[in-house]
Amino acid sequence: MSGLERRGELDAGVVALSGQLGKTVQRLRKAYNLSLSELAEQSGVAKSIISQIERNETNPTLATIWRLSQALDVSIERVLGSSEDEAFIEKTTRVDTPVIISDDGKCRLAVVGWLKTVEWLQWYDFRAEPGGVLESDAHQRGSVECLSILAGVVEVDVAGVRERAEPGETLRYRCDRQHAIRVVGDKPVHATMVCFMKAALME
């Protein structure tokens, strides 16, 4: 997928959600008995912008949605959910799941997260063979990666700081600098990796 196609898919997702977003924000605001002014003060989002969102007159950025979700004490997923709480099921087959292979060919990242959220939330199924090393350049400023080990043993190196993890353990680390994941021992590794792109949320 080219950068233009990916940008188009992300924009389409925001437009598709915006039709219900205003009703959801208004419903949650009233459930907490908050006025527009009070929500504006708690979220840091201008009263006029919140009013436009509730009337579906604007497509807010993810940063704005994040601030509103924090003020309303709900997850972004709930804020983006429909006001009628409609059922939602989407399936991606194994064939359609994007896969990233490391330079040494021994590490495999299957993109299992929702592509519409890839600019601020990335979720992978990570598998690696013995001897495998996944080296990554720095991500966006303030980003944090969470690696939960399901099988095998890994060592994570972040700018010279190293930590090892075994099954049942999770490593959380800043990934806005060069970092690497190395397989330790002679057993393959299986893990879940989630990356929060903080800069995309906050700026």
mmCIF file of C-alpha atoms in Angstrom:
data_model
loop_
_atom_site.group_PDB
_atom_site.id
_atom_site.type_symbol
_atom_site.label_atom_id
_atom_site.label_comp_id
_atom_site.label_asym_id
_atom_site.label_seq_id
_atom_site.Cartn_x
_atom_site.Cartn_y
_atom_site.Cartn_z
ATOM 1 C CA MET A 1 0.000 0.000 0.000
ATOM 2 C CA SER A 2 1.427 3.370 -1.030
ATOM 3 C CA GLY A 3 1.618 6.303 1.355
ATOM 4 C CA LEU A 4 -1.159 8.083 -0.583
ATOM 5 C CA GLU A 5 -3.465 5.043 -0.445
ATOM 6 C CA ARG A 6 -2.764 4.603 3.286
ATOM 7 C CA ARG A 7 -3.498 8.280 3.952
ATOM 8 C CA GLY A 8 -6.719 7.946 1.966
ATOM 9 C CA GLU A 9 -7.812 4.933 4.003
ATOM 10 C CA LEU A 10 -7.094 6.745 7.274
ATOM 11 C CA ASP A 11 -9.021 9.826 6.144
ATOM 12 C CA ALA A 12 -11.934 7.673 5.011
ATOM 13 C CA GLY A 13 -12.032 6.066 8.444
ATOM 14 C CA VAL A 14 -12.220 9.440 10.183
ATOM 15 C CA VAL A 15 -14.995 10.644 7.854
ATOM 16 C CA ALA A 16 -16.962 7.431 8.362
ATOM 17 C CA LEU A 17 -16.741 7.783 12.146
ATOM 18 C CA SER A 18 -17.530 11.494 12.258
ATOM 19 C CA GLY A 19 -21.201 10.937 11.493
ATOM 20 C CA GLN A 20 -21.735 9.352 14.929
ATOM 21 C CA LEU A 21 -18.934 11.063 16.831
ATOM 22 C CA GLY A 22 -20.871 14.232 17.614
ATOM 23 C CA LYS A 23 -23.836 12.350 19.060
ATOM 24 C CA THR A 24 -21.517 10.195 21.156
ATOM 25 C CA VAL A 25 -19.615 13.149 22.630
ATOM 26 C CA GLN A 26 -22.856 14.956 23.428
ATOM 27 C CA ARG A 27 -24.383 11.843 25.012
ATOM 28 C CA LEU A 28 -21.329 11.259 27.218
ATOM 29 C CA ARG A 29 -21.081 14.948 28.168
ATOM 30 C CA LYS A 30 -24.713 15.009 29.275
ATOM 31 C CA ALA A 31 -24.302 11.695 31.111
ATOM 32 C CA TYR A 32 -21.639 13.420 33.239
ATOM 33 C CA ASN A 33 -23.882 16.492 33.550
ATOM 34 C CA LEU A 34 -21.200 18.716 32.032
ATOM 35 C CA SER A 35 -21.822 21.974 30.217
ATOM 36 C CA LEU A 36 -19.882 22.802 27.059
ATOM 37 C CA SER A 37 -17.801 25.265 29.076
ATOM 38 C CA GLU A 38 -16.991 22.674 31.747
ATOM 39 C CA LEU A 39 -15.945 20.059 29.174
ATOM 40 C CA ALA A 40 -13.847 22.673 27.392
ATOM 41 C CA GLU A 41 -12.084 23.551 30.638
ATOM 42 C CA GLN A 42 -11.410 19.914 31.556
ATOM 43 C CA SER A 43 -10.285 18.807 28.086
ATOM 44 C CA GLY A 44 -8.412 21.864 26.866
ATOM 45 C CA VAL A 45 -10.512 21.807 23.684
ATOM 46 C CA ALA A 46 -12.190 25.095 22.798
ATOM 47 C CA LYS A 47 -15.911 25.344 23.572
ATOM 48 C CA SER A 48 -16.628 26.361 19.980
ATOM 49 C CA ILE A 49 -14.817 23.278 18.653
ATOM 50 C CA ILE A 50 -16.752 20.938 20.965
ATOM 51 C CA SER A 51 -19.990 22.570 19.850
ATOM 52 C CA GLN A 52 -19.035 22.047 16.194
ATOM 53 C CA ILE A 53 -18.135 18.411 16.900
ATOM 54 C CA GLU A 54 -21.492 17.762 18.556
ATOM 55 C CA ARG A 55 -23.278 19.295 15.531
ATOM 56 C CA ASN A 56 -21.077 17.233 13.167
ATOM 57 C CA GLU A 57 -19.781 20.407 11.531
ATOM 58 C CA THR A 58 -16.094 19.455 11.765
ATOM 59 C CA ASN A 59 -13.842 16.391 11.599
ATOM 60 C CA PRO A 60 -11.666 16.578 14.736
ATOM 61 C CA THR A 61 -8.071 15.385 14.844
ATOM 62 C CA LEU A 62 -7.075 12.314 16.845
ATOM 63 C CA ALA A 63 -5.405 14.655 19.341
ATOM 64 C CA THR A 64 -8.735 16.389 19.963
ATOM 65 C CA ILE A 65 -10.568 13.065 20.312
ATOM 66 C CA TRP A 66 -7.902 11.874 22.764
ATOM 67 C CA ARG A 67 -8.284 14.997 24.936
ATOM 68 C CA LEU A 68 -12.060 14.631 25.004
ATOM 69 C CA SER A 69 -11.802 10.943 25.899
ATOM 70 C CA GLN A 70 -9.501 11.805 28.813
ATOM 71 C CA ALA A 71 -11.882 14.465 30.098
ATOM 72 C CA LEU A 72 -14.860 12.104 29.785
ATOM 73 C CA ASP A 73 -12.872 9.268 31.403
ATOM 74 C CA VAL A 74 -13.602 6.808 28.615
ATOM 75 C CA SER A 75 -11.482 4.996 26.042
ATOM 76 C CA ILE A 76 -10.958 6.401 22.575
ATOM 77 C CA GLU A 77 -12.692 3.275 21.254
ATOM 78 C CA ARG A 78 -15.859 4.202 23.149
ATOM 79 C CA VAL A 79 -15.751 7.797 21.957
ATOM 80 C CA LEU A 80 -15.371 6.576 18.383
ATOM 81 C CA GLY A 81 -18.137 4.021 18.841
ATOM 82 C CA SER A 82 -21.608 4.684 17.469
ATOM 83 C CA SER A 83 -24.176 6.394 19.668
ATOM 84 C CA GLU A 84 -26.517 3.437 19.305
ATOM 85 C CA ASP A 85 -23.804 0.948 20.337
ATOM 86 C CA GLU A 86 -24.357 -0.970 17.129
ATOM 87 C CA ALA A 87 -22.781 -4.395 16.749
ATOM 88 C CA PHE A 88 -19.466 -4.309 14.901
ATOM 89 C CA ILE A 89 -17.440 -7.244 13.614
ATOM 90 C CA GLU A 90 -14.639 -7.037 11.068
ATOM 91 C CA LYS A 91 -12.530 -9.994 10.018
ATOM 92 C CA THR A 92 -9.151 -9.990 8.289
ATOM 93 C CA THR A 93 -8.002 -13.306 6.843
ATOM 94 C CA ARG A 94 -4.464 -14.607 7.205
ATOM 95 C CA VAL A 95 -3.850 -13.931 3.519
ATOM 96 C CA ASP A 96 -4.933 -10.291 3.875
ATOM 97 C CA THR A 97 -2.861 -9.615 7.019
ATOM 98 C CA PRO A 98 0.195 -7.454 6.202
ATOM 99 C CA VAL A 99 3.508 -8.986 7.286
ATOM 100 C CA ILE A 100 6.868 -7.278 7.910
ATOM 101 C CA ILE A 101 10.070 -9.365 7.766
ATOM 102 C CA SER A 102 13.302 -8.358 9.532
ATOM 103 C CA ASP A 103 16.529 -7.811 7.597
ATOM 104 C CA ASP A 104 17.901 -11.183 8.732
ATOM 105 C CA GLY A 105 14.706 -12.958 7.657
ATOM 106 C CA LYS A 106 14.229 -14.519 11.098
ATOM 107 C CA CYS A 107 11.667 -12.129 12.604
ATOM 108 C CA ARG A 108 8.081 -11.750 11.400
ATOM 109 C CA LEU A 109 5.663 -8.972 12.367
ATOM 110 C CA ALA A 110 2.046 -9.586 11.372
ATOM 111 C CA VAL A 111 0.041 -6.353 11.456
ATOM 112 C CA VAL A 112 -3.023 -7.464 13.410
ATOM 113 C CA GLY A 113 -4.039 -3.972 14.578
ATOM 114 C CA TRP A 114 -6.635 -1.848 12.802
ATOM 115 C CA LEU A 115 -5.013 -0.055 9.873
ATOM 116 C CA LYS A 116 -7.221 2.986 10.513
ATOM 117 C CA THR A 117 -5.359 3.596 13.792
ATOM 118 C CA VAL A 118 -1.840 2.896 12.540
ATOM 119 C CA GLU A 119 -0.724 6.539 12.911
ATOM 120 C CA TRP A 120 -1.261 6.462 16.688
ATOM 121 C CA LEU A 121 -1.669 2.801 17.691
ATOM 122 C CA GLN A 122 0.192 -0.140 16.137
ATOM 123 C CA TRP A 123 -0.434 -3.749 17.157
ATOM 124 C CA TYR A 124 1.582 -6.731 15.931
ATOM 125 C CA ASP A 125 1.885 -10.481 16.337
ATOM 126 C CA PHE A 126 5.652 -11.019 16.677
ATOM 127 C CA ARG A 127 7.360 -14.328 15.884
ATOM 128 C CA ALA A 128 11.097 -14.975 15.622
ATOM 129 C CA GLU A 129 13.443 -17.882 15.066
ATOM 130 C CA PRO A 130 16.507 -18.592 17.247
ATOM 131 C CA GLY A 131 19.219 -16.057 16.499
ATOM 132 C CA GLY A 132 16.727 -13.546 15.148
ATOM 133 C CA VAL A 133 17.246 -9.818 15.674
ATOM 134 C CA LEU A 134 14.700 -7.087 14.916
ATOM 135 C CA GLU A 135 16.437 -3.718 14.747
ATOM 136 C CA SER A 136 14.314 -0.568 14.533
ATOM 137 C CA ASP A 137 15.024 3.096 14.016
ATOM 138 C CA ALA A 138 13.549 5.671 16.394
ATOM 139 C CA HIS A 139 9.787 6.165 16.153
ATOM 140 C CA GLN A 140 7.943 9.417 16.800
ATOM 141 C CA ARG A 141 8.934 11.455 19.857
ATOM 142 C CA GLY A 142 7.434 10.120 23.079
ATOM 143 C CA SER A 143 6.357 6.770 21.603
ATOM 144 C CA VAL A 144 6.218 3.707 23.859
ATOM 145 C CA GLU A 145 6.362 0.057 22.838
ATOM 146 C CA CYS A 146 4.933 -2.830 24.895
ATOM 147 C CA LEU A 147 6.229 -6.352 24.245
ATOM 148 C CA SER A 148 4.398 -9.224 25.959
ATOM 149 C CA ILE A 149 6.183 -12.583 25.710
ATOM 150 C CA LEU A 150 4.056 -15.664 25.048
ATOM 151 C CA ALA A 151 6.865 -18.128 24.279
ATOM 152 C CA GLY A 152 10.666 -18.042 24.238
ATOM 153 C CA VAL A 153 13.043 -15.479 25.725
ATOM 154 C CA VAL A 154 14.028 -12.074 24.342
ATOM 155 C CA GLU A 155 16.411 -9.280 25.183
ATOM 156 C CA VAL A 156 15.461 -5.713 24.350
ATOM 157 C CA ASP A 157 18.186 -3.117 23.842
ATOM 158 C CA VAL A 158 17.162 0.553 23.929
ATOM 159 C CA ALA A 159 20.078 2.911 23.328
ATOM 160 C CA GLY A 160 22.447 0.577 25.203
ATOM 161 C CA VAL A 161 20.070 -0.241 28.068
ATOM 162 C CA ARG A 162 19.161 -3.943 28.064
ATOM 163 C CA GLU A 163 16.450 -6.024 29.708
ATOM 164 C CA ARG A 164 15.419 -9.673 29.304
ATOM 165 C CA ALA A 165 11.876 -11.079 29.354
ATOM 166 C CA GLU A 166 10.414 -14.595 29.531
ATOM 167 C CA PRO A 167 6.897 -15.982 28.921
ATOM 168 C CA GLY A 168 4.298 -14.140 30.969
ATOM 169 C CA GLU A 169 6.447 -11.013 31.244
ATOM 170 C CA THR A 170 6.013 -7.663 29.490
ATOM 171 C CA LEU A 171 8.625 -5.047 28.632
ATOM 172 C CA ARG A 172 7.575 -1.424 28.132
ATOM 173 C CA TYR A 173 10.139 0.976 26.750
ATOM 174 C CA ARG A 174 10.599 4.212 24.891
ATOM 175 C CA CYS A 175 10.963 3.480 21.220
ATOM 176 C CA ASP A 176 11.707 7.026 20.095
ATOM 177 C CA ARG A 177 15.352 6.034 19.848
ATOM 178 C CA GLN A 178 17.110 3.106 18.182
ATOM 179 C CA HIS A 179 16.065 -0.206 19.707
ATOM 180 C CA ALA A 180 16.449 -3.913 19.030
ATOM 181 C CA ILE A 181 14.756 -7.165 20.029
ATOM 182 C CA ARG A 182 17.003 -10.246 20.146
ATOM 183 C CA VAL A 183 16.027 -13.881 20.594
ATOM 184 C CA VAL A 184 17.857 -15.474 23.525
ATOM 185 C CA GLY A 185 18.506 -19.211 23.519
ATOM 186 C CA ASP A 186 17.565 -21.924 21.052
ATOM 187 C CA LYS A 187 13.759 -21.663 21.203
ATOM 188 C CA PRO A 188 11.554 -19.611 18.871
ATOM 189 C CA VAL A 189 9.800 -16.547 20.243
ATOM 190 C CA HIS A 190 6.146 -15.574 20.086
ATOM 191 C CA ALA A 191 5.007 -12.219 21.479
ATOM 192 C CA THR A 192 2.429 -9.472 21.186
ATOM 193 C CA MET A 193 3.759 -5.997 20.403
ATOM 194 C CA VAL A 194 1.792 -2.771 20.830
ATOM 195 C CA CYS A 195 3.232 0.637 20.009
ATOM 196 C CA PHE A 196 1.631 3.886 21.176
ATOM 197 C CA MET A 197 2.674 6.763 18.942
ATOM 198 C CA LYS A 198 2.352 9.515 21.575
ATOM 199 C CA ALA A 199 3.351 12.387 19.326
ATOM 200 C CA ALA A 200 0.483 11.594 16.966
ATOM 201 C CA LEU A 201 -1.956 11.845 19.886
ATOM 202 C CA MET A 202 -0.580 14.910 21.597
ATOM 203 C CA GLU A 203 0.398 17.257 18.782
#
